[in-house]
Coordinates of C-alpha atoms and ligand atoms in Angstrom, one line a residue:
X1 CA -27.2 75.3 0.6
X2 CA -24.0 77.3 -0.3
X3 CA -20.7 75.2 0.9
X4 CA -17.0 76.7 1.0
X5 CA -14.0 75.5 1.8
X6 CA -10.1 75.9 0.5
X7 CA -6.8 74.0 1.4
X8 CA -3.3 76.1 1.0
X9 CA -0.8 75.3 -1.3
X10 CA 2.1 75.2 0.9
X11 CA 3.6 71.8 -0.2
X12 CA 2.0 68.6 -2.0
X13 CA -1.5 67.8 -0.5
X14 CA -1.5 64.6 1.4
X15 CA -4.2 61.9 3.7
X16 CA -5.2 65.0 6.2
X17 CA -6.5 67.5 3.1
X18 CA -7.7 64.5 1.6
X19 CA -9.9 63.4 3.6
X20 CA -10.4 66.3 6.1
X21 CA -11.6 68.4 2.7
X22 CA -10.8 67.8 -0.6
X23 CA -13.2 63.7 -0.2
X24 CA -16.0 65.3 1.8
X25 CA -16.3 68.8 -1.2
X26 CA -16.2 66.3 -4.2
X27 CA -19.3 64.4 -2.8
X28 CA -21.2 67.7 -1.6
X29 CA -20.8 69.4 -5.6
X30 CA -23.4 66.4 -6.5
X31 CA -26.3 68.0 -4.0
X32 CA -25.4 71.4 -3.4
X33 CA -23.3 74.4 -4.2
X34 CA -19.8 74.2 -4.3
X35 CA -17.6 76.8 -3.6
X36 CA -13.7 75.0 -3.6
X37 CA -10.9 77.1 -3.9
X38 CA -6.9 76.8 -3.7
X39 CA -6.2 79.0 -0.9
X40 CA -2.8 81.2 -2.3
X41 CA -3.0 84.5 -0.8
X42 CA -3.0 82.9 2.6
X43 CA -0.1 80.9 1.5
X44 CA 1.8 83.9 1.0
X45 CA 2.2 84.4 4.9
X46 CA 4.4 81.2 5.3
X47 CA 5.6 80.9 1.3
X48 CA 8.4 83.3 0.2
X49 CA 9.8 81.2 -2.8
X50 CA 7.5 82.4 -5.8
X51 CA 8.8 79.1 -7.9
X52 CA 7.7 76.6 -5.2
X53 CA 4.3 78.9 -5.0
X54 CA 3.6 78.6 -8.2
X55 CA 4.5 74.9 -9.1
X56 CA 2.4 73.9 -5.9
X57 CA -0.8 76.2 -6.7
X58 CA -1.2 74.4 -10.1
X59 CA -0.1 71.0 -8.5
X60 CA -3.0 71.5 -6.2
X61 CA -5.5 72.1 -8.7
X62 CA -4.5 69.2 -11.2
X63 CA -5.2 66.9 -7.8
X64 CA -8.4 68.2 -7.0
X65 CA -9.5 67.9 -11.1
X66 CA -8.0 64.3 -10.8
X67 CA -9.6 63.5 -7.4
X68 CA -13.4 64.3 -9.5
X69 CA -13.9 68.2 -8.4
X70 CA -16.4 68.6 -11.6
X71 CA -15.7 71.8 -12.5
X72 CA -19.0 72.6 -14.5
X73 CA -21.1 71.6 -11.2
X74 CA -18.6 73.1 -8.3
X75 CA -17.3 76.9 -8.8
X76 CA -13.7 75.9 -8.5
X77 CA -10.8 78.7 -8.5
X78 CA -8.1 80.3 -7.4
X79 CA -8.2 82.4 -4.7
X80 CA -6.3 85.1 -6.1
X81 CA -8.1 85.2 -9.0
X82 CA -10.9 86.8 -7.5
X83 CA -9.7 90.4 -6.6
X84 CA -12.9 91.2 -4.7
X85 CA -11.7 89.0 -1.6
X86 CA -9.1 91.7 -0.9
X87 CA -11.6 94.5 -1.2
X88 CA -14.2 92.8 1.2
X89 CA -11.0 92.6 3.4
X90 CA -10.5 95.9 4.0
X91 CA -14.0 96.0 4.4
X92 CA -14.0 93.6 7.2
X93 CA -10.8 95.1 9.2
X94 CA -12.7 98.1 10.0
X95 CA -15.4 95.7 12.4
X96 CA -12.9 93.6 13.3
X97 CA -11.5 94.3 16.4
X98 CA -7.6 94.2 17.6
X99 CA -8.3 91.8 20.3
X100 CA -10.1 89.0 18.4
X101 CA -7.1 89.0 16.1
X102 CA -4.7 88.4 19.1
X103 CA -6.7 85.6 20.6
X104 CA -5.8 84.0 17.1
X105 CA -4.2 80.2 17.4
X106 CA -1.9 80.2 14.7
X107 CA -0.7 83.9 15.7
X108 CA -0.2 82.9 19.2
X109 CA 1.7 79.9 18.1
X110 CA 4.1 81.4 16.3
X111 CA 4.7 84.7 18.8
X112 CA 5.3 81.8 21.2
X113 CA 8.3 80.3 19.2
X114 CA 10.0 83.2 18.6
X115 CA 8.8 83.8 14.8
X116 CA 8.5 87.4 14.3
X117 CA 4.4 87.3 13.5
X118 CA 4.1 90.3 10.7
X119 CA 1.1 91.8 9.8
X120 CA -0.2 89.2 6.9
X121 CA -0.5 86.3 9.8
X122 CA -1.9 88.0 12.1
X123 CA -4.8 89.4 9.3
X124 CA -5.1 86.0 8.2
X125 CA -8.3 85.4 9.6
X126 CA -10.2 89.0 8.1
X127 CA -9.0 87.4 4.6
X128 CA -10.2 84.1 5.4
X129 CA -13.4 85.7 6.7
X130 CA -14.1 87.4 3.5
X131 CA -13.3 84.0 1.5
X132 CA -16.4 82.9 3.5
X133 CA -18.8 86.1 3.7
X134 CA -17.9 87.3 0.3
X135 CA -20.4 84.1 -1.6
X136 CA -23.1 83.9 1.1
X137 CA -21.3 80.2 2.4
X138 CA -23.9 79.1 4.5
X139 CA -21.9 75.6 5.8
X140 CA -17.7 75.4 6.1
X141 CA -16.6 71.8 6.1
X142 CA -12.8 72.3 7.8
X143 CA -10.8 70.2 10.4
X144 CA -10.5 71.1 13.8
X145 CA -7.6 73.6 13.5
X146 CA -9.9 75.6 11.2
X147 CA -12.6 75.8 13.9
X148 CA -11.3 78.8 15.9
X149 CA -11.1 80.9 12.4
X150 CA -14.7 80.2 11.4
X151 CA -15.9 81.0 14.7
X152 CA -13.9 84.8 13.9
X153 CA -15.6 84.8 10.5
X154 CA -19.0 84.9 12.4
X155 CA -18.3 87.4 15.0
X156 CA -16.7 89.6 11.9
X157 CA -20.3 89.3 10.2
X158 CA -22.3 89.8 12.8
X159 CA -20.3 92.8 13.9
X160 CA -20.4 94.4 10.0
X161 CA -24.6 93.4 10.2
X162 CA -25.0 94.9 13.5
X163 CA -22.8 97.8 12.1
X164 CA -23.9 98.3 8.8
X165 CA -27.5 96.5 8.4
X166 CA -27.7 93.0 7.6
X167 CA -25.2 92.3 4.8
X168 CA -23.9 88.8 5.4
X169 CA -25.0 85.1 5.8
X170 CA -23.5 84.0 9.3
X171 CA -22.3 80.6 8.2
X172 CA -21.8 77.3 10.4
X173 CA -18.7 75.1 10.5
X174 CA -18.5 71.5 10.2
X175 CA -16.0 69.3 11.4
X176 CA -17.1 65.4 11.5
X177 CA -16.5 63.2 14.7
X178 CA -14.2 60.8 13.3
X179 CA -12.1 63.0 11.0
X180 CA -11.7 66.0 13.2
X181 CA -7.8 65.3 13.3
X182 CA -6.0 63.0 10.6
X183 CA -3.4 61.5 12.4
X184 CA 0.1 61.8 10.7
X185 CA 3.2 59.2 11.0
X186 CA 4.0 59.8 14.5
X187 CA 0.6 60.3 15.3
X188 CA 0.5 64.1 15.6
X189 CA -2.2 65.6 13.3
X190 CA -0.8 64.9 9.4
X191 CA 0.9 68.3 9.2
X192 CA 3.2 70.0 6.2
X193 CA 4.5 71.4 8.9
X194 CA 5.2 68.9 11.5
X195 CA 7.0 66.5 8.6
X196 CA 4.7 63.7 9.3
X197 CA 2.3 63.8 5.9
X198 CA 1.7 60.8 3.4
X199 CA 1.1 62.6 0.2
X200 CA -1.7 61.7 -1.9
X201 CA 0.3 61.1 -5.2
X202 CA 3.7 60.3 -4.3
X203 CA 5.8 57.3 -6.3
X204 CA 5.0 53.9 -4.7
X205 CA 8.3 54.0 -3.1
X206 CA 8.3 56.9 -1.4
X207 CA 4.7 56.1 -0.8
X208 CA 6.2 53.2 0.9
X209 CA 9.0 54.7 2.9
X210 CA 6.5 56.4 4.8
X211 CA 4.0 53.9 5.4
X212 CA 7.4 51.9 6.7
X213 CA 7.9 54.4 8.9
X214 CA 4.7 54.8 10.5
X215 CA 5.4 54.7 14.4
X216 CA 4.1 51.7 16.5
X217 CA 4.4 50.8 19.8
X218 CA 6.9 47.7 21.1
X219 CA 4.0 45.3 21.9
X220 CA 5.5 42.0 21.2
X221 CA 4.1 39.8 18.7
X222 CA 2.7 37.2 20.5
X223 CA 0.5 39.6 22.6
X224 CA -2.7 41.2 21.5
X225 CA -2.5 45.1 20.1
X226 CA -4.2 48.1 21.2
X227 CA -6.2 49.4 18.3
X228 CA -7.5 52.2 19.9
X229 CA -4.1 54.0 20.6
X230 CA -2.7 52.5 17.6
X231 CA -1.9 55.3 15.0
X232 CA -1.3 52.6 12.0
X233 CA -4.7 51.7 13.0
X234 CA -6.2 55.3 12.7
X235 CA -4.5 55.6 9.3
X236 CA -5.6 52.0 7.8
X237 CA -9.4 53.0 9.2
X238 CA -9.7 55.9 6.9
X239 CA -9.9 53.2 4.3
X240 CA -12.5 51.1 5.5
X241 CA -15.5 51.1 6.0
X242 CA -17.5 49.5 9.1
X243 CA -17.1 45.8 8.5
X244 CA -13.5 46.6 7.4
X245 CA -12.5 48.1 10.4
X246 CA -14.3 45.3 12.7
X247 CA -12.2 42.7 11.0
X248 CA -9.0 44.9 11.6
X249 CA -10.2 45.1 15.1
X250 CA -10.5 41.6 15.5
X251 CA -6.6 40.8 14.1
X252 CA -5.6 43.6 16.4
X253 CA -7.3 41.6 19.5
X254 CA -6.1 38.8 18.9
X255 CA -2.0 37.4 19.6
X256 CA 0.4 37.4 16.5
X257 CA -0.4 40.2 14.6
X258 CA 2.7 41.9 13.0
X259 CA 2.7 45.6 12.5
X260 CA 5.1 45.1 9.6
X261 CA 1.9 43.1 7.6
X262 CA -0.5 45.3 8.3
X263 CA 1.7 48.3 6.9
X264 CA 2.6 46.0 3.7
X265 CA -1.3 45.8 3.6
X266 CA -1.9 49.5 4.2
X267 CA 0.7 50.3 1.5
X268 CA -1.6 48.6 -1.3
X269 CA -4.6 49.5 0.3
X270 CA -3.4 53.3 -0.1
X271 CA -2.1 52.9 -3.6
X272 CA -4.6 51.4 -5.5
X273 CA -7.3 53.5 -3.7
X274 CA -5.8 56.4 -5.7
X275 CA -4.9 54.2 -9.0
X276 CA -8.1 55.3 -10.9
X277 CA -6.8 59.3 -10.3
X278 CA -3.1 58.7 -11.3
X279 CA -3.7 59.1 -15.3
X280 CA -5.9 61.9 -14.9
X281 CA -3.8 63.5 -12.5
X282 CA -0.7 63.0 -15.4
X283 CA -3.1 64.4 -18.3
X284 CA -3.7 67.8 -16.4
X285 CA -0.1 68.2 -15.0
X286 CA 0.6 67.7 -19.2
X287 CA -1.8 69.9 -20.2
X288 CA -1.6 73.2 -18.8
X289 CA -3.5 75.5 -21.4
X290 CA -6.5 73.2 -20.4
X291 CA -5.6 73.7 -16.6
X292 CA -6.0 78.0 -17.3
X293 CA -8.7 77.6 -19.2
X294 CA -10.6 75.6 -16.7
X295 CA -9.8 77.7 -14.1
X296 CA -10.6 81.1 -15.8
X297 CA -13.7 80.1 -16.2
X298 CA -14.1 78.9 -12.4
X299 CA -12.7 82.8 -11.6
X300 CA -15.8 84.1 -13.9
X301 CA -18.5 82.4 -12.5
X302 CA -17.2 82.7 -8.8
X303 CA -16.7 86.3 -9.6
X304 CA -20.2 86.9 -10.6
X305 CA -21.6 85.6 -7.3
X306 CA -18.8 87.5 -5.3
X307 CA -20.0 90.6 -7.0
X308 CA -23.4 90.4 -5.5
X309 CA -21.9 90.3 -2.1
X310 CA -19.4 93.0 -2.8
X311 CA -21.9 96.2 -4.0
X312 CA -23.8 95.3 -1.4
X313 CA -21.2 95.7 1.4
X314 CA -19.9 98.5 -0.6
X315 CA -23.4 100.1 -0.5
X316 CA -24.1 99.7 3.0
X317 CA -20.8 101.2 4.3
X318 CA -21.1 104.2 2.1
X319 CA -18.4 103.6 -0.8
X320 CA -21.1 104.1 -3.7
X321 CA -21.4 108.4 -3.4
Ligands
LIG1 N1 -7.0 78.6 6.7 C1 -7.4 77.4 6.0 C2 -6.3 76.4 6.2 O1 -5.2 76.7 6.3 C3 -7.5 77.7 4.5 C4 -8.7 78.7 4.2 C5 -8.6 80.0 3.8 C6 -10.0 78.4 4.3 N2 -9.8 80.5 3.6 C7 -10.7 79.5 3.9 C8 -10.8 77.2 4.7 C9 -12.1 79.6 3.9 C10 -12.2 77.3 4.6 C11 -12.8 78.5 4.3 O2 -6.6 75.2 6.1

Protein backbone atom coordinates (compact mmCIF):
# COMPACT_ATOMS: atom_id res chain seq x y z
CA UNK A 1 0.00 0.00 0.00
CA UNK A 2 1.17 3.41 -1.20
CA UNK A 3 0.88 6.11 1.88
CA UNK A 4 1.21 10.03 1.44
CA UNK A 5 1.09 12.71 3.48
CA UNK A 6 3.03 16.32 3.96
CA UNK A 7 2.96 19.03 6.73
CA UNK A 8 3.71 22.95 5.61
CA UNK A 9 6.49 24.70 6.64
CA UNK A 10 4.95 27.76 7.90
CA UNK A 11 6.60 28.04 11.38
CA UNK A 12 8.46 25.39 13.72
CA UNK A 13 6.50 22.05 13.72
CA UNK A 14 5.00 21.32 17.07
CA UNK A 15 2.54 18.35 19.29
CA UNK A 16 -0.36 18.65 16.54
CA UNK A 17 2.09 17.68 13.26
CA UNK A 18 3.68 15.44 15.57
CA UNK A 19 1.50 13.32 16.34
CA UNK A 20 -1.42 14.05 13.86
CA UNK A 21 1.50 13.07 11.02
CA UNK A 22 4.95 13.21 11.28
CA UNK A 23 4.54 9.80 14.56
CA UNK A 24 1.96 7.87 12.65
CA UNK A 25 4.47 8.14 8.75
CA UNK A 26 7.65 7.17 10.68
CA UNK A 27 5.93 3.84 11.84
CA UNK A 28 4.08 3.20 8.43
CA UNK A 29 7.85 3.51 6.31
CA UNK A 30 8.59 0.03 8.35
CA UNK A 31 5.47 -1.95 6.43
CA UNK A 32 4.61 -0.04 3.51
CA UNK A 33 5.45 2.70 1.06
CA UNK A 34 6.17 5.97 2.15
CA UNK A 35 5.64 8.92 0.44
CA UNK A 36 6.48 12.06 3.21
CA UNK A 37 7.04 15.34 1.83
CA UNK A 38 7.66 19.08 3.23
CA UNK A 39 4.73 20.78 1.77
CA UNK A 40 6.50 24.37 0.41
CA UNK A 41 4.63 25.33 -2.54
CA UNK A 42 1.49 25.36 -0.51
CA UNK A 43 3.27 27.33 1.97
CA UNK A 44 3.70 29.92 -0.41
CA UNK A 45 -0.05 31.03 -0.23
CA UNK A 46 0.31 32.30 3.51
CA UNK A 47 4.49 32.71 3.45
CA UNK A 48 5.77 35.91 1.72
CA UNK A 49 9.16 36.28 3.65
CA UNK A 50 11.60 33.98 1.43
CA UNK A 51 14.29 34.02 4.59
CA UNK A 52 11.71 32.57 7.07
CA UNK A 53 10.61 30.04 4.05
CA UNK A 54 13.61 28.86 3.55
CA UNK A 55 15.11 28.53 7.24
CA UNK A 56 11.72 26.71 8.10
CA UNK A 57 11.66 24.21 4.91
CA UNK A 58 15.14 22.87 5.96
CA UNK A 59 14.22 23.13 9.80
CA UNK A 60 11.37 20.86 8.94
CA UNK A 61 13.30 18.32 7.25
CA UNK A 62 16.19 18.11 9.87
CA UNK A 63 13.03 17.23 12.41
CA UNK A 64 11.52 14.68 10.46
CA UNK A 65 15.44 12.97 9.79
CA UNK A 66 15.81 13.38 13.72
CA UNK A 67 12.28 12.19 14.55
CA UNK A 68 13.57 8.51 12.49
CA UNK A 69 12.00 9.28 8.84
CA UNK A 70 14.59 6.61 7.23
CA UNK A 71 15.20 8.06 4.30
CA UNK A 72 16.56 4.91 2.29
CA UNK A 73 13.05 3.05 3.24
CA UNK A 74 10.51 6.29 2.88
CA UNK A 75 10.70 8.48 -0.41
CA UNK A 76 11.23 11.64 1.54
CA UNK A 77 11.42 15.22 -0.37
CA UNK A 78 10.61 18.39 -1.00
CA UNK A 79 7.66 19.26 -2.56
CA UNK A 80 9.09 21.72 -4.89
CA UNK A 81 11.60 19.60 -5.87
CA UNK A 82 9.44 17.66 -7.94
CA UNK A 83 8.32 19.87 -10.91
CA UNK A 84 5.89 17.38 -12.18
CA UNK A 85 3.34 18.31 -9.25
CA UNK A 86 2.73 21.67 -11.07
CA UNK A 87 2.31 20.04 -14.48
CA UNK A 88 -0.33 17.39 -13.08
CA UNK A 89 -1.91 20.72 -11.76
CA UNK A 90 -2.76 22.15 -14.64
CA UNK A 91 -3.82 18.92 -15.56
CA UNK A 92 -6.26 18.69 -12.82
CA UNK A 93 -7.80 22.38 -13.13
CA UNK A 94 -9.29 21.58 -16.31
CA UNK A 95 -11.77 18.67 -14.34
CA UNK A 96 -11.96 20.56 -11.60
CA UNK A 97 -14.86 22.44 -11.39
CA UNK A 98 -15.36 26.35 -10.02
CA UNK A 99 -17.86 25.35 -7.53
CA UNK A 100 -16.01 22.58 -5.69
CA UNK A 101 -13.22 25.08 -5.23
CA UNK A 102 -15.58 27.60 -3.53
CA UNK A 103 -17.11 25.15 -1.13
CA UNK A 104 -13.36 24.98 0.02
CA UNK A 105 -12.92 25.47 4.09
CA UNK A 106 -9.89 27.29 4.29
CA UNK A 107 -11.11 29.67 1.22
CA UNK A 108 -14.27 30.33 2.87
CA UNK A 109 -12.55 31.11 6.07
CA UNK A 110 -10.48 33.58 4.97
CA UNK A 111 -13.23 35.39 2.46
CA UNK A 112 -15.14 35.45 5.72
CA UNK A 113 -12.43 37.62 7.67
CA UNK A 114 -11.96 39.99 5.24
CA UNK A 115 -8.52 38.53 3.74
CA UNK A 116 -8.44 39.15 0.17
CA UNK A 117 -8.43 35.14 -0.94
CA UNK A 118 -6.03 35.34 -4.31
CA UNK A 119 -5.86 32.77 -6.71
CA UNK A 120 -2.98 30.45 -5.07
CA UNK A 121 -5.55 29.69 -1.92
CA UNK A 122 -8.22 29.14 -3.53
CA UNK A 123 -6.21 26.47 -6.08
CA UNK A 124 -4.77 25.00 -3.10
CA UNK A 125 -6.62 21.98 -3.15
CA UNK A 126 -5.89 21.05 -7.31
CA UNK A 127 -2.10 21.23 -6.09
CA UNK A 128 -2.76 19.22 -3.07
CA UNK A 129 -4.72 16.85 -5.29
CA UNK A 130 -1.96 16.24 -7.62
CA UNK A 131 0.55 15.77 -4.45
CA UNK A 132 -1.83 12.78 -3.91
CA UNK A 133 -2.80 11.50 -7.52
CA UNK A 134 0.53 12.15 -9.06
CA UNK A 135 2.33 8.68 -6.97
CA UNK A 136 -0.79 6.44 -7.07
CA UNK A 137 -1.34 7.24 -2.81
CA UNK A 138 -3.67 4.72 -2.10
CA UNK A 139 -4.18 5.74 1.94
CA UNK A 140 -3.77 9.75 3.26
CA UNK A 141 -3.15 9.73 7.00
CA UNK A 142 -4.17 13.77 7.82
CA UNK A 143 -6.10 15.40 10.79
CA UNK A 144 -9.50 16.37 10.55
CA UNK A 145 -8.95 19.80 8.89
CA UNK A 146 -7.29 17.91 6.01
CA UNK A 147 -10.49 15.75 5.48
CA UNK A 148 -12.51 18.17 3.33
CA UNK A 149 -9.37 18.49 0.82
CA UNK A 150 -8.91 14.73 0.41
CA UNK A 151 -12.41 14.26 -0.21
CA UNK A 152 -11.81 17.08 -3.36
CA UNK A 153 -8.73 15.09 -4.36
CA UNK A 154 -11.23 12.16 -5.03
CA UNK A 155 -13.94 13.85 -6.86
CA UNK A 156 -10.84 15.58 -9.02
CA UNK A 157 -9.83 11.87 -9.97
CA UNK A 158 -12.77 10.44 -10.57
CA UNK A 159 -13.78 13.38 -12.69
CA UNK A 160 -10.20 13.16 -14.84
CA UNK A 161 -11.02 8.94 -15.02
CA UNK A 162 -14.56 9.44 -16.05
CA UNK A 163 -13.03 12.22 -18.40
CA UNK A 164 -10.09 10.79 -19.69
CA UNK A 165 -10.13 6.87 -19.05
CA UNK A 166 -8.97 5.49 -15.84
CA UNK A 167 -5.75 7.35 -14.97
CA UNK A 168 -5.68 7.66 -11.25
CA UNK A 169 -5.87 5.63 -7.93
CA UNK A 170 -8.82 7.19 -5.96
CA UNK A 171 -7.14 7.19 -2.52
CA UNK A 172 -8.84 7.03 1.10
CA UNK A 173 -8.14 9.29 3.96
CA UNK A 174 -7.44 8.45 7.42
CA UNK A 175 -7.84 10.36 10.42
CA UNK A 176 -7.71 8.20 13.87
CA UNK A 177 -10.51 8.59 16.61
CA UNK A 178 -8.44 9.85 19.27
CA UNK A 179 -6.08 12.13 17.37
CA UNK A 180 -8.52 13.70 14.95
CA UNK A 181 -7.85 17.25 16.66
CA UNK A 182 -4.62 17.92 18.94
CA UNK A 183 -5.70 20.22 21.28
CA UNK A 184 -3.47 23.34 21.71
CA UNK A 185 -2.92 25.57 24.97
CA UNK A 186 -6.28 26.99 25.19
CA UNK A 187 -7.73 23.96 24.00
CA UNK A 188 -8.47 25.09 20.37
CA UNK A 189 -6.88 22.66 17.86
CA UNK A 190 -2.77 23.20 18.31
CA UNK A 191 -2.61 25.72 15.43
CA UNK A 192 0.54 27.97 14.00
CA UNK A 193 -2.05 30.01 13.44
CA UNK A 194 -4.14 30.32 16.44
CA UNK A 195 -0.75 30.93 18.70
CA UNK A 196 -1.52 28.01 20.85
CA UNK A 197 1.38 25.36 19.61
CA UNK A 198 4.03 23.55 21.83
CA UNK A 199 6.90 23.05 19.51
CA UNK A 200 8.47 19.83 19.30
CA UNK A 201 12.16 21.17 19.82
CA UNK A 202 12.01 24.27 21.64
CA UNK A 203 14.62 25.11 24.71
CA UNK A 204 13.36 23.61 28.04
CA UNK A 205 12.39 26.96 29.04
CA UNK A 206 10.37 28.03 26.57
CA UNK A 207 9.20 24.50 26.52
CA UNK A 208 8.20 25.28 29.89
CA UNK A 209 6.55 28.69 29.53
CA UNK A 210 4.07 27.05 27.55
CA UNK A 211 3.29 24.05 29.38
CA UNK A 212 2.87 26.88 32.34
CA UNK A 213 0.51 28.36 30.49
CA UNK A 214 -1.72 25.63 29.48
CA UNK A 215 -5.36 26.81 30.41
CA UNK A 216 -7.25 25.00 33.24
CA UNK A 217 -10.37 25.56 34.73
CA UNK A 218 -10.81 27.17 38.60
CA UNK A 219 -11.82 23.80 40.21
CA UNK A 220 -10.54 24.17 43.64
CA UNK A 221 -8.04 21.89 44.92
CA UNK A 222 -9.74 20.06 47.34
CA UNK A 223 -12.47 18.98 44.85
CA UNK A 224 -12.13 16.25 42.26
CA UNK A 225 -11.19 17.32 38.36
CA UNK A 226 -12.92 16.77 35.26
CA UNK A 227 -10.63 14.84 33.01
CA UNK A 228 -12.71 14.68 30.29
CA UNK A 229 -13.03 18.45 29.57
CA UNK A 230 -9.66 18.99 30.87
CA UNK A 231 -7.24 20.18 28.04
CA UNK A 232 -3.95 19.50 30.26
CA UNK A 233 -5.36 16.22 30.40
CA UNK A 234 -5.85 15.76 26.47
CA UNK A 235 -2.26 16.98 26.09
CA UNK A 236 -0.49 14.69 29.05
CA UNK A 237 -2.67 11.58 27.27
CA UNK A 238 -0.87 11.85 24.12
CA UNK A 239 1.97 10.54 26.23
CA UNK A 240 0.64 7.56 27.63
CA UNK A 241 -0.42 4.83 26.96
CA UNK A 242 -3.58 2.90 28.46
CA UNK A 243 -2.53 2.09 31.99
CA UNK A 244 -0.93 5.58 32.00
CA UNK A 245 -3.87 7.39 31.33
CA UNK A 246 -6.07 5.21 33.87
CA UNK A 247 -3.79 6.27 36.60
CA UNK A 248 -3.99 9.97 35.49
CA UNK A 249 -7.70 9.41 35.53
CA UNK A 250 -7.76 8.20 38.82
CA UNK A 251 -5.55 11.39 40.40
CA UNK A 252 -8.00 13.47 38.43
CA UNK A 253 -11.08 11.73 40.33
CA UNK A 254 -9.90 11.96 43.23
CA UNK A 255 -9.72 15.53 45.69
CA UNK A 256 -6.28 17.38 45.91
CA UNK A 257 -4.87 17.18 42.71
CA UNK A 258 -2.97 20.42 41.70
CA UNK A 259 -2.86 21.42 38.08
CA UNK A 260 0.39 23.15 38.67
CA UNK A 261 2.01 19.24 39.44
CA UNK A 262 0.67 17.64 36.85
CA UNK A 263 2.07 20.40 34.30
CA UNK A 264 5.66 20.20 36.18
CA UNK A 265 5.07 16.47 35.35
CA UNK A 266 3.89 16.98 31.77
CA UNK A 267 6.95 19.33 31.30
CA UNK A 268 9.51 16.29 31.88
CA UNK A 269 7.27 13.92 30.40
CA UNK A 270 7.48 16.09 27.10
CA UNK A 271 11.09 16.69 27.27
CA UNK A 272 12.74 13.69 27.67
CA UNK A 273 10.19 11.95 25.29
CA UNK A 274 12.08 13.92 22.58
CA UNK A 275 15.73 13.72 24.38
CA UNK A 276 16.88 10.70 22.19
CA UNK A 277 16.10 13.15 18.82
CA UNK A 278 17.84 16.40 20.23
CA UNK A 279 21.55 15.36 19.05
CA UNK A 280 20.49 14.12 15.91
CA UNK A 281 18.29 16.92 15.28
CA UNK A 282 21.73 19.33 16.15
CA UNK A 283 24.02 17.04 13.71
CA UNK A 284 21.58 17.70 10.56
CA UNK A 285 20.88 21.45 11.42
CA UNK A 286 25.14 21.43 11.36
CA UNK A 287 25.45 19.58 8.50
CA UNK A 288 23.70 20.99 5.62
CA UNK A 289 25.71 19.47 2.57
CA UNK A 290 24.44 16.10 4.07
CA UNK A 291 20.80 17.56 4.44
CA UNK A 292 20.94 18.35 0.16
CA UNK A 293 22.37 15.44 -0.50
CA UNK A 294 19.78 13.36 1.26
CA UNK A 295 17.14 15.13 -0.05
CA UNK A 296 18.29 15.15 -3.78
CA UNK A 297 18.20 11.85 -3.72
CA UNK A 298 14.62 11.65 -2.06
CA UNK A 299 13.59 14.23 -5.26
CA UNK A 300 15.16 11.31 -7.68
CA UNK A 301 13.48 8.42 -6.53
CA UNK A 302 10.12 10.26 -5.94
CA UNK A 303 10.49 11.62 -9.31
CA UNK A 304 10.87 8.36 -10.96
CA UNK A 305 7.54 7.09 -9.58
CA UNK A 306 5.80 10.63 -10.30
CA UNK A 307 6.95 10.12 -13.93
CA UNK A 308 4.83 7.01 -14.31
CA UNK A 309 1.81 8.90 -13.29
CA UNK A 310 2.61 11.93 -15.29
CA UNK A 311 2.97 10.35 -19.19
CA UNK A 312 0.21 8.69 -18.50
CA UNK A 313 -2.14 11.61 -17.69
CA UNK A 314 -0.24 13.39 -20.32
CA UNK A 315 -1.11 10.53 -22.82
CA UNK A 316 -4.62 10.20 -22.00
CA UNK A 317 -5.45 14.02 -22.36
CA UNK A 318 -3.72 14.25 -25.68
CA UNK A 319 -0.33 16.22 -24.83
CA UNK A 320 1.91 13.46 -26.51
CA UNK A 321 1.07 14.40 -30.61
N1 LIG B 1 -2.78 20.86 3.16
C1 LIG B 1 -1.99 20.07 4.06
C2 LIG B 1 -1.86 20.81 5.40
O1 LIG B 1 -1.84 22.02 5.44
C3 LIG B 1 -0.62 19.82 3.52
C4 LIG B 1 -0.65 18.99 2.28
C5 LIG B 1 -0.37 19.40 1.01
C6 LIG B 1 -0.93 17.60 2.22
N2 LIG B 1 -0.47 18.35 0.16
C7 LIG B 1 -0.82 17.25 0.83
C8 LIG B 1 -1.30 16.64 3.16
C9 LIG B 1 -1.05 15.94 0.42
C10 LIG B 1 -1.52 15.34 2.73
C11 LIG B 1 -1.41 15.00 1.36
O2 LIG B 1 -1.74 20.16 6.42
Amino acid sequence: MRILSGIQPSGALHLGNYFAMMKRMIDYQENHELFCFVVNYHALTSVYDSNFLRRQTFEAICDFLALGIDPEKAHFYVQSDIPEVTELTWLLNNVTPQGLLERGHSYKDKKAKGIPANHGLFAYPVLMAADILLYGANLVPVGKDQKQHVEMTRDIAIKFNQTYGETFVIPEVEIPKEIATIPGLDGQKMSKSYGNTIEIFADKNTLKKKVMSIVTDSTPVEEPKNPKTCNLFAIYSLFLDKEGKKELKERYLKPGLRYGDVKKELLEVIWNYFEPYRDKREYYVNNKDEVHDIMQMGAKKTRAVGMEFLTKARHNVGLDY
